[in-house]
Amino acid sequence: MIVEEEQKKEEKDDNLLTDLCECYIFLYFHISPEMISICVPCLLKAASNKEVNEEVQKEVEMALLALSSIKDQKAKRELYLNEIKEIIKFHQKHHNLTQLAYQSAWKFLIKEFFIDKSLEEVITNELHFAREAGRELEELTKCVDWKIGKGKEREKETKEELTLIRWLEVDENYFRRCESKNEEYVGLIRSIVKLFRAAKDNYGNIYKKCILSFEKVVHKGFMNVDYLLKGGAIDAVLEEMHRPTLNKKMIGEIFDFLESISEEIKDKNIFERKEEKRKIMKRNLFEKMEEEGYEDILISFHKGFRDFSAFYEVLIYL
């Protein structure tokens, strides 16, 4: 039906074609290059509608949500890049998209970035992903009632929670690919730290996603520990050890994060090339831990947990 409608020379029903493309993408995991070449331009056309009314907003939101749901099939740059850039830039100026629509536009582009590294300049320095994602996270963080517990009051996740989780998943992919670091990058880490602190008591899924985002930063190289220090991520994670209500699952998440730091700073091949930078990074980390009074906590956990012992020993003896 999609192919037949797209091939019509006259009386093509664009609304029907858009609906069919959305249904097709939501239903199928593997999409052929032929269908990608039809669906992506069709949905981008629908998403480019700049009319300001609730009905159009919902149509645009659905088109962008469908685009962001395309699995691992790579689209050719000429099919999407100019159009998605225009959609994002127009929203940055006029704020015409819903939160979910704007997040979906970025999710689609970041998924392409995960395949095509050459998009980094556009995403980081032209469209300013880190700045935009950080601001969206902070706005959504204000919209959630973090005091509500896990009981009957929270039987299902809110739209804001789901959008937050999707943003964090997009952030993880960005951190996994991004090489360019600037103050906006640190700002995004700060925004995730605020979310982490808000979610720690009652929102375990978001809490875990935040720590996973921090781990992705570490996995890009040991010098990224400095960005986590500047963004307050290491402080926020270590502060959790002061909490008497910290459960075993949370302790496990914290130890996994600290172990990822340990693995990075144990790489002797890296250190031979960047020994001076390593010393500065280690000193910064150690000074921060001493300033905030974490040394006793580190020592108390040292003997009880094998994984944490590795982290402690690397910091103390390396």
PDB file of N, CA and C in Angstrom, residues 110-120 123-124 170-181 185 216-217 220:
ATOM      1  N   ILE A 110      20.691  11.312  16.547  1.00  0.00           N
ATOM      2  CA  ILE A 110      21.774  10.686  17.312  1.00  0.00           C
ATOM      3  C   ILE A 110      21.946   9.223  16.916  1.00  0.00           C
ATOM      4  N   LYS A 111      20.854   8.546  16.580  1.00  0.00           N
ATOM      5  CA  LYS A 111      20.972   7.153  16.117  1.00  0.00           C
ATOM      6  C   LYS A 111      21.761   7.099  14.805  1.00  0.00           C
ATOM      7  N   GLU A 112      21.554   8.078  13.943  1.00  0.00           N
ATOM      8  CA  GLU A 112      22.344   8.139  12.710  1.00  0.00           C
ATOM      9  C   GLU A 112      23.803   8.458  13.031  1.00  0.00           C
ATOM     10  N   PHE A 113      24.030   9.325  14.013  1.00  0.00           N
ATOM     11  CA  PHE A 113      25.386   9.664  14.451  1.00  0.00           C
ATOM     12  C   PHE A 113      26.103   8.426  14.974  1.00  0.00           C
ATOM     13  N   PHE A 114      25.359   7.549  15.639  1.00  0.00           N
ATOM     14  CA  PHE A 114      25.972   6.338  16.171  1.00  0.00           C
ATOM     15  C   PHE A 114      26.547   5.475  15.045  1.00  0.00           C
ATOM     16  N   ILE A 115      25.977   5.612  13.841  1.00  0.00           N
ATOM     17  CA  ILE A 115      26.469   4.879  12.675  1.00  0.00           C
ATOM     18  C   ILE A 115      27.455   5.728  11.868  1.00  0.00           C
ATOM     19  N   ASP A 116      27.173   7.025  11.762  1.00  0.00           N
ATOM     20  CA  ASP A 116      27.945   7.929  10.918  1.00  0.00           C
ATOM     21  C   ASP A 116      28.680   8.953  11.780  1.00  0.00           C
ATOM     22  N   LYS A 117      29.957   8.697  12.082  1.00  0.00           N
ATOM     23  CA  LYS A 117      30.746   9.555  12.969  1.00  0.00           C
ATOM     24  C   LYS A 117      30.923  10.960  12.411  1.00  0.00           C
ATOM     25  N   SER A 118      30.793  11.124  11.105  1.00  0.00           N
ATOM     26  CA  SER A 118      31.014  12.433  10.493  1.00  0.00           C
ATOM     27  C   SER A 118      29.941  13.451  10.872  1.00  0.00           C
ATOM     28  N   LEU A 119      28.871  13.020  11.533  1.00  0.00           N
ATOM     29  CA  LEU A 119      27.814  13.934  11.955  1.00  0.00           C
ATOM     30  C   LEU A 119      28.179  14.702  13.230  1.00  0.00           C
ATOM     31  N   GLU A 120      29.317  14.384  13.836  1.00  0.00           N
ATOM     32  CA  GLU A 120      29.632  14.970  15.143  1.00  0.00           C
ATOM     33  C   GLU A 120      29.705  16.493  15.107  1.00  0.00           C
ATOM     34  N   ILE A 123      26.140  17.903  15.076  1.00  0.00           N
ATOM     35  CA  ILE A 123      25.397  17.661  16.313  1.00  0.00           C
ATOM     36  C   ILE A 123      25.968  18.448  17.488  1.00  0.00           C
ATOM     37  N   THR A 124      27.298  18.499  17.591  1.00  0.00           N
ATOM     38  CA  THR A 124      27.930  19.117  18.753  1.00  0.00           C
ATOM     39  C   THR A 124      28.052  20.626  18.634  1.00  0.00           C
ATOM     40  N   VAL A 170      19.378   8.499  24.768  1.00  0.00           N
ATOM     41  CA  VAL A 170      20.015   9.276  23.702  1.00  0.00           C
ATOM     42  C   VAL A 170      21.362   9.810  24.183  1.00  0.00           C
ATOM     43  N   ASP A 171      21.402  10.308  25.421  1.00  0.00           N
ATOM     44  CA  ASP A 171      22.658  10.810  25.992  1.00  0.00           C
ATOM     45  C   ASP A 171      23.728   9.721  26.008  1.00  0.00           C
ATOM     46  N   GLU A 172      23.331   8.509  26.379  1.00  0.00           N
ATOM     47  CA  GLU A 172      24.298   7.407  26.417  1.00  0.00           C
ATOM     48  C   GLU A 172      24.933   7.192  25.046  1.00  0.00           C
ATOM     49  N   ASN A 173      24.117   7.178  23.995  1.00  0.00           N
ATOM     50  CA  ASN A 173      24.653   7.005  22.642  1.00  0.00           C
ATOM     51  C   ASN A 173      25.557   8.162  22.256  1.00  0.00           C
ATOM     52  N   TYR A 174      25.181   9.374  22.652  1.00  0.00           N
ATOM     53  CA  TYR A 174      26.025  10.540  22.364  1.00  0.00           C
ATOM     54  C   TYR A 174      27.376  10.403  23.074  1.00  0.00           C
ATOM     55  N   PHE A 175      27.355  10.055  24.353  1.00  0.00           N
ATOM     56  CA  PHE A 175      28.601   9.906  25.107  1.00  0.00           C
ATOM     57  C   PHE A 175      29.485   8.811  24.507  1.00  0.00           C
ATOM     58  N   ARG A 176      28.876   7.770  23.986  1.00  0.00           N
ATOM     59  CA  ARG A 176      29.643   6.662  23.411  1.00  0.00           C
ATOM     60  C   ARG A 176      30.379   7.072  22.141  1.00  0.00           C
ATOM     61  N   ARG A 177      29.869   8.083  21.425  1.00  0.00           N
ATOM     62  CA  ARG A 177      30.455   8.469  20.147  1.00  0.00           C
ATOM     63  C   ARG A 177      31.207   9.794  20.187  1.00  0.00           C
ATOM     64  N   CYS A 178      30.855  10.662  21.135  1.00  0.00           N
ATOM     65  CA  CYS A 178      31.365  12.032  21.108  1.00  0.00           C
ATOM     66  C   CYS A 178      32.854  12.102  21.454  1.00  0.00           C
ATOM     67  N   GLU A 179      33.594  12.838  20.645  1.00  0.00           N
ATOM     68  CA  GLU A 179      35.008  13.107  20.910  1.00  0.00           C
ATOM     69  C   GLU A 179      35.220  14.559  21.331  1.00  0.00           C
ATOM     70  N   SER A 180      34.381  15.465  20.827  1.00  0.00           N
ATOM     71  CA  SER A 180      34.523  16.891  21.132  1.00  0.00           C
ATOM     72  C   SER A 180      33.979  17.192  22.525  1.00  0.00           C
ATOM     73  N   LYS A 181      34.801  17.822  23.343  1.00  0.00           N
ATOM     74  CA  LYS A 181      34.397  18.171  24.710  1.00  0.00           C
ATOM     75  C   LYS A 181      34.467  19.688  24.886  1.00  0.00           C
ATOM     76  N   TYR A 185      29.251  20.179  27.165  1.00  0.00           N
ATOM     77  CA  TYR A 185      29.366  18.765  27.524  1.00  0.00           C
ATOM     78  C   TYR A 185      29.321  18.612  29.043  1.00  0.00           C
ATOM     79  N   LYS A 216      29.329   5.680  30.527  1.00  0.00           N
ATOM     80  CA  LYS A 216      29.643   5.871  29.109  1.00  0.00           C
ATOM     81  C   LYS A 216      30.677   6.971  28.926  1.00  0.00           C
ATOM     82  N   VAL A 217      30.621   7.998  29.782  1.00  0.00           N
ATOM     83  CA  VAL A 217      31.624   9.060  29.728  1.00  0.00           C
ATOM     84  C   VAL A 217      33.003   8.494  30.061  1.00  0.00           C
ATOM     85  N   LYS A 220      34.992   6.504  27.396  1.00  0.00           N
ATOM     86  CA  LYS A 220      35.635   7.210  26.285  1.00  0.00           C
ATOM     87  C   LYS A 220      37.097   7.532  26.582  1.00  0.00           C
TER      88      LYS A 220
END
